[in-house]
CSV table of C-alpha atoms in Angstrom, one decimal:
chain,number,residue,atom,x,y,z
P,151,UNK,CA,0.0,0.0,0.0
P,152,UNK,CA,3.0,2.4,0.4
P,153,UNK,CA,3.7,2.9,-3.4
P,154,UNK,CA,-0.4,3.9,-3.8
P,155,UNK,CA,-1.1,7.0,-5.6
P,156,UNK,CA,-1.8,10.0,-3.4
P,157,UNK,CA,-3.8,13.0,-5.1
P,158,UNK,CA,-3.7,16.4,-2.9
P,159,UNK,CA,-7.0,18.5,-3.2
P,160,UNK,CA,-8.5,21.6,-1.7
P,161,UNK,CA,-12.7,22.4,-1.5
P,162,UNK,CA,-13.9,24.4,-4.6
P,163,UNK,CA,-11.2,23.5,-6.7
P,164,UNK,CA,-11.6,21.0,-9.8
P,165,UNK,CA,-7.9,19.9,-10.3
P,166,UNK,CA,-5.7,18.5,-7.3
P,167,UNK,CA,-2.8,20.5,-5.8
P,168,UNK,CA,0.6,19.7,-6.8
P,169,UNK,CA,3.8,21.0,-5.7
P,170,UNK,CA,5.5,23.9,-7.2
P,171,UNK,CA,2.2,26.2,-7.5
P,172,UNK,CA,1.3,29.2,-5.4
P,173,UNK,CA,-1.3,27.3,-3.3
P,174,UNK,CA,1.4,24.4,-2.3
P,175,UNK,CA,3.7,26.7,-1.2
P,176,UNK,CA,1.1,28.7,1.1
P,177,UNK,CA,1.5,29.0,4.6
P,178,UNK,CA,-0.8,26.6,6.5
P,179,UNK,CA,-1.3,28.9,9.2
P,180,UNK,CA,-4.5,31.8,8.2
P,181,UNK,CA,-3.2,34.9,8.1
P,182,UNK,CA,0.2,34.7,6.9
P,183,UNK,CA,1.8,36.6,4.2
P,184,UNK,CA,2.2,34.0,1.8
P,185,UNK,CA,5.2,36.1,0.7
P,186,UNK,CA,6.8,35.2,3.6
P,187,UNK,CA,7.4,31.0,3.5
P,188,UNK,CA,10.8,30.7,5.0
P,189,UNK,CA,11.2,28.5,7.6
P,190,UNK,CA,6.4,28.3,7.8
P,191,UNK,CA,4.7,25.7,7.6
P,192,UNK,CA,3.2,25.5,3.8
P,193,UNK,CA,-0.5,24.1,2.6
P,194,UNK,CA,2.3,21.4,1.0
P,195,UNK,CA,4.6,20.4,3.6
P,196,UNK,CA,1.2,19.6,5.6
P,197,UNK,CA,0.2,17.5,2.7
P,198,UNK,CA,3.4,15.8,2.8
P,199,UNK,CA,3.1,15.0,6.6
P,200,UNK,CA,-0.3,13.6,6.1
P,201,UNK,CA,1.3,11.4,3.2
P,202,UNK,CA,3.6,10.3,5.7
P,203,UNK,CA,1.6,9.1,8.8
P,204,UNK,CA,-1.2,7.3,6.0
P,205,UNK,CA,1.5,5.4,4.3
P,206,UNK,CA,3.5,4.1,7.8
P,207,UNK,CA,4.2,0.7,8.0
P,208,UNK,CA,3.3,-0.5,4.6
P,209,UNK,CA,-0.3,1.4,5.0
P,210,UNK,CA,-1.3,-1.0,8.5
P,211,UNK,CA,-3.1,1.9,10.3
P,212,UNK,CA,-5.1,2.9,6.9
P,213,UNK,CA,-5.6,-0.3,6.3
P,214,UNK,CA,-6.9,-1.0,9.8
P,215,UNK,CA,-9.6,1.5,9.2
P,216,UNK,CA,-10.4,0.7,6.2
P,217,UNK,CA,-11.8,-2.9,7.0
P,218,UNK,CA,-13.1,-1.6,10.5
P,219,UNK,CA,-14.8,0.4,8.4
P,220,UNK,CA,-16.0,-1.5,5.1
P,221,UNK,CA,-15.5,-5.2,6.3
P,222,UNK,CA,-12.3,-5.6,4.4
P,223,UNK,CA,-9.3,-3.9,3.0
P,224,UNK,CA,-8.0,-5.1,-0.6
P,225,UNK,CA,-6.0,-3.5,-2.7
P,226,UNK,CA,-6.2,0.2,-3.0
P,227,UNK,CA,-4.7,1.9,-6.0
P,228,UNK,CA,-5.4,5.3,-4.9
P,229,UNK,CA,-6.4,7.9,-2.4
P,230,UNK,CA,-7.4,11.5,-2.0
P,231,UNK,CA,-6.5,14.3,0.7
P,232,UNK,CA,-8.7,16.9,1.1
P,233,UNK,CA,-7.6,20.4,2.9
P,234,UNK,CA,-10.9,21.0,3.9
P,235,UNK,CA,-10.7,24.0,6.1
P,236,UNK,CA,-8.8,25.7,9.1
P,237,UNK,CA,-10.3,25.6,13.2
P,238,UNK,CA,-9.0,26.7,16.0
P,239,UNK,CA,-6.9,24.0,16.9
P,240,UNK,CA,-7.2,21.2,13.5
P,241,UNK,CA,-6.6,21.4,10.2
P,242,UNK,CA,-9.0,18.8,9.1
P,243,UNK,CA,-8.3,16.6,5.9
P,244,UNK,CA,-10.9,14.2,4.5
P,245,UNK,CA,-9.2,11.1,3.2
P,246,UNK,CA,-11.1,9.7,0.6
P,247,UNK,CA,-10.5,5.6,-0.2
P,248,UNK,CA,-12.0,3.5,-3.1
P,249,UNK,CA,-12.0,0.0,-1.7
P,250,UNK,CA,-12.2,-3.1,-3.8
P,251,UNK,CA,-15.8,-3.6,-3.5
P,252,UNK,CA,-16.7,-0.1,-5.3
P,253,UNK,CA,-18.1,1.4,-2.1
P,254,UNK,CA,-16.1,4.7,-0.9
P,255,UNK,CA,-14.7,4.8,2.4
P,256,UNK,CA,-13.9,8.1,4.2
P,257,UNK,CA,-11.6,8.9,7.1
P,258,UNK,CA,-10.7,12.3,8.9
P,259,UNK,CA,-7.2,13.0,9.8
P,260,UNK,CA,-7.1,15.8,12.2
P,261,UNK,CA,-3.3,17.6,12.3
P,262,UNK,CA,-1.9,20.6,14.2
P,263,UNK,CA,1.4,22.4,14.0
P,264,UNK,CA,1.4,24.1,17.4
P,265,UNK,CA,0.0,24.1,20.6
P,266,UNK,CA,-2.5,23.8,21.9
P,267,UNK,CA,-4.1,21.8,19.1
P,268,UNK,CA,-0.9,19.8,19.1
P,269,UNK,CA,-1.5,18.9,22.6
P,270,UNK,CA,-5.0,18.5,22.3
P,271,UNK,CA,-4.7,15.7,19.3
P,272,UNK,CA,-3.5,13.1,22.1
P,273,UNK,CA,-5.7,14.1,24.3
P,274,UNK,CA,-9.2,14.0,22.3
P,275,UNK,CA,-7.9,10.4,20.9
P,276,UNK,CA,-7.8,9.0,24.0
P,277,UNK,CA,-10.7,10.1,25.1
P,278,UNK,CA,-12.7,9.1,21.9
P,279,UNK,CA,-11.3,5.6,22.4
P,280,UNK,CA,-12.3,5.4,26.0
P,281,UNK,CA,-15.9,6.8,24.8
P,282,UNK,CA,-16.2,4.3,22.0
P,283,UNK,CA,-17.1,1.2,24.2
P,284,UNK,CA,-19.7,3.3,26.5
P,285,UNK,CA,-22.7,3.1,23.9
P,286,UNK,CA,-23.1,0.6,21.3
P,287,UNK,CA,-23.9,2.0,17.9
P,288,UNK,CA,-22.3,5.6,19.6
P,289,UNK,CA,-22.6,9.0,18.1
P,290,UNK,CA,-18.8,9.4,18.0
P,291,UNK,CA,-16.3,8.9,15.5
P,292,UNK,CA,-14.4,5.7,15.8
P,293,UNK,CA,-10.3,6.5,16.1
P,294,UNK,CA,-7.1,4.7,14.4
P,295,UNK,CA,-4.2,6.1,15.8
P,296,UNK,CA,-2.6,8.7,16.7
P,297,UNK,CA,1.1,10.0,16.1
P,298,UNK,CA,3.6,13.1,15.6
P,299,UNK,CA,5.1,13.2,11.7
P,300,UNK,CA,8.4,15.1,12.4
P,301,UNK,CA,9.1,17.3,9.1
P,302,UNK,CA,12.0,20.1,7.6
P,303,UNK,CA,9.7,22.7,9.4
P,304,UNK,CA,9.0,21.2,12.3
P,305,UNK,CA,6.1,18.6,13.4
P,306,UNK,CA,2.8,18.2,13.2
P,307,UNK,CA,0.1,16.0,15.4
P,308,UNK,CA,-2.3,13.7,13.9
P,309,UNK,CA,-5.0,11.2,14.1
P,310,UNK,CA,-7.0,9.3,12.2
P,311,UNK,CA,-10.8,8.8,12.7
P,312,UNK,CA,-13.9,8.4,10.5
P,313,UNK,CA,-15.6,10.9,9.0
P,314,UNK,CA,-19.7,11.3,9.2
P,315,UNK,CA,-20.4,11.2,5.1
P,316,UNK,CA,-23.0,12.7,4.7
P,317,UNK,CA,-23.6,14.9,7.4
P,318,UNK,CA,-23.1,18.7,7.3
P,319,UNK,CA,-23.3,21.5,9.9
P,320,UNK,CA,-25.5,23.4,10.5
P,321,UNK,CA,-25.8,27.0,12.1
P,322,UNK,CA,-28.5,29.6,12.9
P,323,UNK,CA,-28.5,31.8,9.9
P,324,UNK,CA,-30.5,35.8,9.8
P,325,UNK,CA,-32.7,35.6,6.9
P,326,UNK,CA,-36.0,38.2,5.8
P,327,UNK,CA,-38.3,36.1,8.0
P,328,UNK,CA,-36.2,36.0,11.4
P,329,UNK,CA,-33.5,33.7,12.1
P,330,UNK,CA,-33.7,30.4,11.1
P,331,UNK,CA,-31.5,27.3,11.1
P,332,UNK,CA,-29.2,26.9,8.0
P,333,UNK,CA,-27.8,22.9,7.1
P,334,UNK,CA,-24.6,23.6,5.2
P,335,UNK,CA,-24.3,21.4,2.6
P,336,UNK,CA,-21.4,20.1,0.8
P,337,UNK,CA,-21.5,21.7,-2.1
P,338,UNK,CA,-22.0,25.2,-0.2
P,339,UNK,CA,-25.5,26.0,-0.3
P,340,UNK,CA,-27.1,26.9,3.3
P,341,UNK,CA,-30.7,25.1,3.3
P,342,UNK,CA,-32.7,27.1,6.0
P,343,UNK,CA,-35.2,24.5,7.3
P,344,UNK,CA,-38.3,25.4,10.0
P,345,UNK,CA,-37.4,25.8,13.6
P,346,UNK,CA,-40.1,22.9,14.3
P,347,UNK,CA,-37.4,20.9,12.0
P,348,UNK,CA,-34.4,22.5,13.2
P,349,UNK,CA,-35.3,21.1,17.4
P,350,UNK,CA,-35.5,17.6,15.8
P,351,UNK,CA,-31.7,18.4,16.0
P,352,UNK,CA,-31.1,19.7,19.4
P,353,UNK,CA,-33.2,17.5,20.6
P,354,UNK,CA,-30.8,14.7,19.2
P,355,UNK,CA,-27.8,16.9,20.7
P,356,UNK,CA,-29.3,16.9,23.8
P,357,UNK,CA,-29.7,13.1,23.8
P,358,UNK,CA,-25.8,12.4,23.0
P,359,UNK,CA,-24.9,14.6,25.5
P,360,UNK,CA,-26.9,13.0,28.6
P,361,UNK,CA,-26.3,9.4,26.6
P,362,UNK,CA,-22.5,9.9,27.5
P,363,UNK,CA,-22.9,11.7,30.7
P,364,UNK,CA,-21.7,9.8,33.7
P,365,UNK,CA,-24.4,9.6,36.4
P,366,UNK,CA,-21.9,8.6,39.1
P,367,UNK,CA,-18.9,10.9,38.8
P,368,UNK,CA,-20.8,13.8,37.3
P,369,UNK,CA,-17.9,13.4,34.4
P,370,UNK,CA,-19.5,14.9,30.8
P,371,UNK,CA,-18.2,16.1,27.9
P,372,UNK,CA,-17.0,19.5,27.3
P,373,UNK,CA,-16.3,22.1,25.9
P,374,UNK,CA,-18.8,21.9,23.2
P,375,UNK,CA,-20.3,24.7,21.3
P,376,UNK,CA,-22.8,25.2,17.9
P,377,UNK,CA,-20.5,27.9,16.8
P,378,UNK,CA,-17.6,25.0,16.5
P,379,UNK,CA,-19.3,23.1,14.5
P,380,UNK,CA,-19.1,20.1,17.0
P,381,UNK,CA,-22.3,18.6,15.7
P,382,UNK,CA,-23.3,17.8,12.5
P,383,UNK,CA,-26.5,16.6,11.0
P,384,UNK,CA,-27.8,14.1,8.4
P,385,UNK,CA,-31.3,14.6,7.5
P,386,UNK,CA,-33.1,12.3,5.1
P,387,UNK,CA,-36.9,10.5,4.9
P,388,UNK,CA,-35.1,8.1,7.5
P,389,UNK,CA,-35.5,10.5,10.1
P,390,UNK,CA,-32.8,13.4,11.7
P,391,UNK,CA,-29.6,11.8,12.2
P,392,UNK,CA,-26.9,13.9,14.7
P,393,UNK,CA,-23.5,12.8,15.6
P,394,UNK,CA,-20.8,14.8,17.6
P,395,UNK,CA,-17.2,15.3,16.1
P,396,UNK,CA,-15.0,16.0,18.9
P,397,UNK,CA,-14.3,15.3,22.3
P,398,UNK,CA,-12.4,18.4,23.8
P,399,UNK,CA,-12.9,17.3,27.4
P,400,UNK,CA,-14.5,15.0,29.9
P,401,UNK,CA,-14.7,15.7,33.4
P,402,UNK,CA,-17.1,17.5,36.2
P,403,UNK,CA,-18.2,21.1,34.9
P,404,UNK,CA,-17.3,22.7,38.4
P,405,UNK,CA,-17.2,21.9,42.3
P,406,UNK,CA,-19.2,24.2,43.6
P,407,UNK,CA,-19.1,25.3,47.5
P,408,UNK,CA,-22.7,24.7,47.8
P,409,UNK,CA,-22.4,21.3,47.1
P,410,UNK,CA,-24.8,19.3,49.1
P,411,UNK,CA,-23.9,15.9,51.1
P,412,UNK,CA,-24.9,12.4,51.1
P,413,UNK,CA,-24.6,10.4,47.7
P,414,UNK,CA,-28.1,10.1,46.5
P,415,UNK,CA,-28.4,14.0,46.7
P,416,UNK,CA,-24.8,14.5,45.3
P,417,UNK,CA,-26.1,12.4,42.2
P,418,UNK,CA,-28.9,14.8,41.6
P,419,UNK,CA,-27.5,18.0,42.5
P,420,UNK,CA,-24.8,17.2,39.6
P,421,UNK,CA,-27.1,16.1,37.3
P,422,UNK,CA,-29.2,19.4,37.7
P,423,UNK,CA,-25.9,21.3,37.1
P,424,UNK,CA,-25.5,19.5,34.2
P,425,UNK,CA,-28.9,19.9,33.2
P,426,UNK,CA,-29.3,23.7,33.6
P,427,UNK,CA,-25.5,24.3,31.7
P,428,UNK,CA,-27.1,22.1,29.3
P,429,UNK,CA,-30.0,23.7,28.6
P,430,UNK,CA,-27.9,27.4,28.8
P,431,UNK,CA,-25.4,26.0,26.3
P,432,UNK,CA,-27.7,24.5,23.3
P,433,UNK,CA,-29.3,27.9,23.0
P,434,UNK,CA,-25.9,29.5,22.2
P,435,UNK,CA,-24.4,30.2,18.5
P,436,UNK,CA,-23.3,32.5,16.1
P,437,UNK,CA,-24.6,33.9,13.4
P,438,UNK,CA,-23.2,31.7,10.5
P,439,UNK,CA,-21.2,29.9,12.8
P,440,UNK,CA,-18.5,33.1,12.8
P,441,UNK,CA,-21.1,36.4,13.8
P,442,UNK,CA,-22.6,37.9,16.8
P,443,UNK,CA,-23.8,36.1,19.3
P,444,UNK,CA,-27.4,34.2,19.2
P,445,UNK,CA,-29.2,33.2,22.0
P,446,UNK,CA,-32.0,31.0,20.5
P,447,UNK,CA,-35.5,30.9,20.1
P,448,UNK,CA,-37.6,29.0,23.3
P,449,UNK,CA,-38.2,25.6,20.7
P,450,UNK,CA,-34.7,24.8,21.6
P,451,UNK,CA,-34.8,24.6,25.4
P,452,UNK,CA,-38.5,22.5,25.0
P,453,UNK,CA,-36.3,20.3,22.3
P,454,UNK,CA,-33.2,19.9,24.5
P,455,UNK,CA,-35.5,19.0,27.7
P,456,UNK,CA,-37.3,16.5,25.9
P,457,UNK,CA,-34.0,15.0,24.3
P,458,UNK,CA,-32.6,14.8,28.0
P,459,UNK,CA,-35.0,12.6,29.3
P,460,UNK,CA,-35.4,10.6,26.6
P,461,UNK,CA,-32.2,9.5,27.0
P,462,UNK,CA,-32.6,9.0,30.6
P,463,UNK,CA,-35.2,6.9,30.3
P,464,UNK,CA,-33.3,4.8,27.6
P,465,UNK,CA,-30.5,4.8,29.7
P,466,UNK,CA,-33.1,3.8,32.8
P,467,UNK,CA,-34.5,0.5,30.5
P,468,UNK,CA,-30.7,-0.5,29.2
P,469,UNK,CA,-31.6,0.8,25.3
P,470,UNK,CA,-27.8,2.2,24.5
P,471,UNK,CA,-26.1,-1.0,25.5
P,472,UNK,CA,-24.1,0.3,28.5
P,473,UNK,CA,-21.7,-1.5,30.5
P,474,UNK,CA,-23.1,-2.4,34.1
P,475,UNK,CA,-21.1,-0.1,35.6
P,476,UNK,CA,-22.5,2.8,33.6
P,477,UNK,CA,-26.1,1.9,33.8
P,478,UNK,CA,-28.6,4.3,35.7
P,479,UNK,CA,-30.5,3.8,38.7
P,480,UNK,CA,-34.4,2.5,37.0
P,481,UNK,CA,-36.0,5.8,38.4
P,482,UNK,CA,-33.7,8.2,38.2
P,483,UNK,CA,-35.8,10.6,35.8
P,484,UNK,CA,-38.6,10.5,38.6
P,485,UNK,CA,-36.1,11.0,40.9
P,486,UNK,CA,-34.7,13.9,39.3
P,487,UNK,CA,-38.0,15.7,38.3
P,488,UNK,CA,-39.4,16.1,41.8
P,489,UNK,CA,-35.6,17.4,42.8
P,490,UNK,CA,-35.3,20.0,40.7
P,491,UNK,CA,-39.0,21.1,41.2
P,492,UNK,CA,-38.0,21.7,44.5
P,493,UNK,CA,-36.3,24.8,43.1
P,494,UNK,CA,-38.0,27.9,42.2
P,495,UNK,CA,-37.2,29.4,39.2
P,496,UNK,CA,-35.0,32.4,41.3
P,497,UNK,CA,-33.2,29.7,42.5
P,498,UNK,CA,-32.4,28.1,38.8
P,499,UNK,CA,-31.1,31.6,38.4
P,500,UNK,CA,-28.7,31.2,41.4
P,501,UNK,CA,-27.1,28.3,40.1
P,502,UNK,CA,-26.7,29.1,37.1
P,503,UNK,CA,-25.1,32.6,37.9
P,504,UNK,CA,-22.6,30.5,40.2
P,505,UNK,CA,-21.8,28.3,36.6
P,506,UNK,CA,-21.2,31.3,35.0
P,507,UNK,CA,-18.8,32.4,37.0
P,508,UNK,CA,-16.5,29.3,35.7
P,509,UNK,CA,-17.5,29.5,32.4
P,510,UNK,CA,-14.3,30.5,30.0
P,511,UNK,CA,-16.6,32.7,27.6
P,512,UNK,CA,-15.7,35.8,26.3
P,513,UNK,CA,-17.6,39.2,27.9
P,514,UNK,CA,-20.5,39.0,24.6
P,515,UNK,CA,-21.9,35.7,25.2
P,516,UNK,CA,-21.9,36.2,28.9
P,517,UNK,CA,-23.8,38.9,28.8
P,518,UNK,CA,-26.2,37.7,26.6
P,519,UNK,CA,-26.7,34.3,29.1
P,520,UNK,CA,-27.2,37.0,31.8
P,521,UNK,CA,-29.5,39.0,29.5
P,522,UNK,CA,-31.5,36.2,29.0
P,523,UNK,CA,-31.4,34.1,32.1
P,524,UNK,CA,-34.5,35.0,34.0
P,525,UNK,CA,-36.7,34.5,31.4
P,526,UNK,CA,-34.6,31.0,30.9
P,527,UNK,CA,-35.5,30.0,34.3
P,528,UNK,CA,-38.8,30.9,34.7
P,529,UNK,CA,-39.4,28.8,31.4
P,530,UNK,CA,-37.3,25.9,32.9
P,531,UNK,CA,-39.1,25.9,36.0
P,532,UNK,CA,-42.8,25.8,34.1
P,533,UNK,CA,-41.4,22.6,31.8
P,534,UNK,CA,-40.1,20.7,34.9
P,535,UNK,CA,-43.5,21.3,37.1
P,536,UNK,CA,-45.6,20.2,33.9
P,537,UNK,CA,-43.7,16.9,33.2
């Protein structure tokens, strides 16, 4: 598999990259004066890399995905590496694989040059891997490896996962009839859909979230944010299908002095912190995934509380295939209802206000949380007493 032809591509453009031209030889990093190459990281060098860690060892770790992935790996004359865009800490590539039977397959390989993306690629491999076993089908990428490609201009940090075909993000979007949800679609039309539509989604993101929420540690997943593009959605006559990208984080969102004792009150507490962050969280994005600040519309806190116990109650009846040691006690949703009824809707606002003040958001978006909260609350509070 080493000798395998390797075509270099970039979104929007109909012929591949190849070295020697102007967009080879620009810098990876946005921003740059492509004037200026010496001694940067080009669009090419990162290419090379990528070359590099897919064609180690005779191909094994490509070839590893590939029949995790498809059921078998034959022969494979060719491959394509797709550039297709720039985040804060990856420079995603979609690896594109025609295996023997005719069927495509399609891996990501997520690379940084610097910090702290480069010490973030370890990280989030790990943790997808540990994640991976939690919930059989998951909504997670499954992971191949993970490794640093040393090169002329320094290194760069990769791993190899699979990529969602198919699926497309998806942002709230300003349009002559009030904001409404835009899918992003391959080929770079935005597709506004309904907001009824649209909480089909967040109600799915809501279920991921609790689905991989630890009940017993309080552990979850974090950061996430809509403006990242963390989730992305397929939607078809099948139904709305959501999966989440990246795992950042996993751990407790904050110990908080106010903490109460005794286990079976811990459990709740922590899993109405993780309920109201939750429900603060889903209605944040930007406009186009890049603008001002959104706080959305009241259908998306309905849609994430309904996503949150359906998930509890899955979890409750053993639907997602959990482990023993990760399954919930049978009436935990009941449980947890008549808790956090016990608090008023001033109250919701007190701890909340107390998450805020651990949140690492910039000065907009917590003003427009605080802007927004009481109103939040006080429709929190009426969902919880009427379930």
């Amino acid at each position: 598999m080493v000798s395998l032809e390797v075509s270099f591509h970039m979104p929007g453009l109909t012929r591949p990259v190849v070295p020697g031209t102007k967009l080879w030889n620009t810098p990876l990093s946005a921003g740059t004066d492509a004037r200026q190459t010496v001694g940067q990281m080009t669009v090419g060098d990162y290419f090379q890399a990528a070359r590099s860690f897919l064609t180690q060892d005779q191909g094994s770790r490509l070839c590893r995905a590939i029949k995790a992935l498809a059921g078998e790996c034959g022969p494979v004359p060719a491959l394509g590496i797709s550039l297709e865009k720039h985040g804060a800490f990856y420079h995603p590539l979609k690896i594109s694989i025609e295996t023997g039977k005719g069927l495509p397959v399609y891996l990501v390989l997520n690379g940084a040059v610097k910090d702290p993306g480069a010490a973030l690629i370890h990280k989030e491999h790990q943790l997808l891997a540990s994640l991976a076993s939690r919930i059989k089908p998951g909504f997670l990428p499954r992971v191949f490896g993970a490794e640093t490609i040393a090169c002329d201009k320094g290194r760069v940090c990769f791993f190899l996962g699979q990529w969602f075909d198919g699926f497309c993000e998806f942002h709230v979007t300003r349009t002559p009839e009030g904001n409404q949800v835009a899918v992003w679609q391959d080929d770079g039309i935005h597709e506004t859909i309904p907001w009824e539509q649209a909480a089909r989604i967040y109600q799915r993101i809501a279920y991921i979230l609790t689905a991989y929420y630890d009940v017993h540690t309080g552990h979850e997943i974090g950061p996430w944010h809509h403006a990242a593009g963390d989730f992305v959605v397929s939607l078809s006559k099948e139904g709305t299908a959501v999966r989440l990208i990246t795992v950042r984080g996993m751990g407790p969102l904050t110990q908080m002095a106010a903490e109460p004792s005794g286990p079976g009150v811990r459990q709740l507490f922590h899993l109405l912190v993780f309920f109201l962050n939750l429900t603060v969280r889903m209605r944040l994005d930007r406009l186009d995934g890049i603008g001002p600040m959104v706080f959305l519309p009241e259908v998306v806190l309905d849609a994430t509380v309904k996503g949150m116990f359906q998930a509890l109650e899955d979890r409750e009846r053993g639907r997602l295939g959990e482990a023993d040691s990760m399954r919930v006690p049978a009436a935990l949703s009941c449980e947890f209802i008549d808790f956090a009824t016990r608090f008023d809707a001033a109250q919701l606002v007190q701890v909340i206000a107390a998450l805020l003040e651990d949140w690492q958001s910039g000065e907009a978006e917590l003003a427009l949380v605080q802007k927004n909260l009481v109103a939040h609350c006080s429709r929190v509070n009426r969902i919880l007493t009427r379930r």
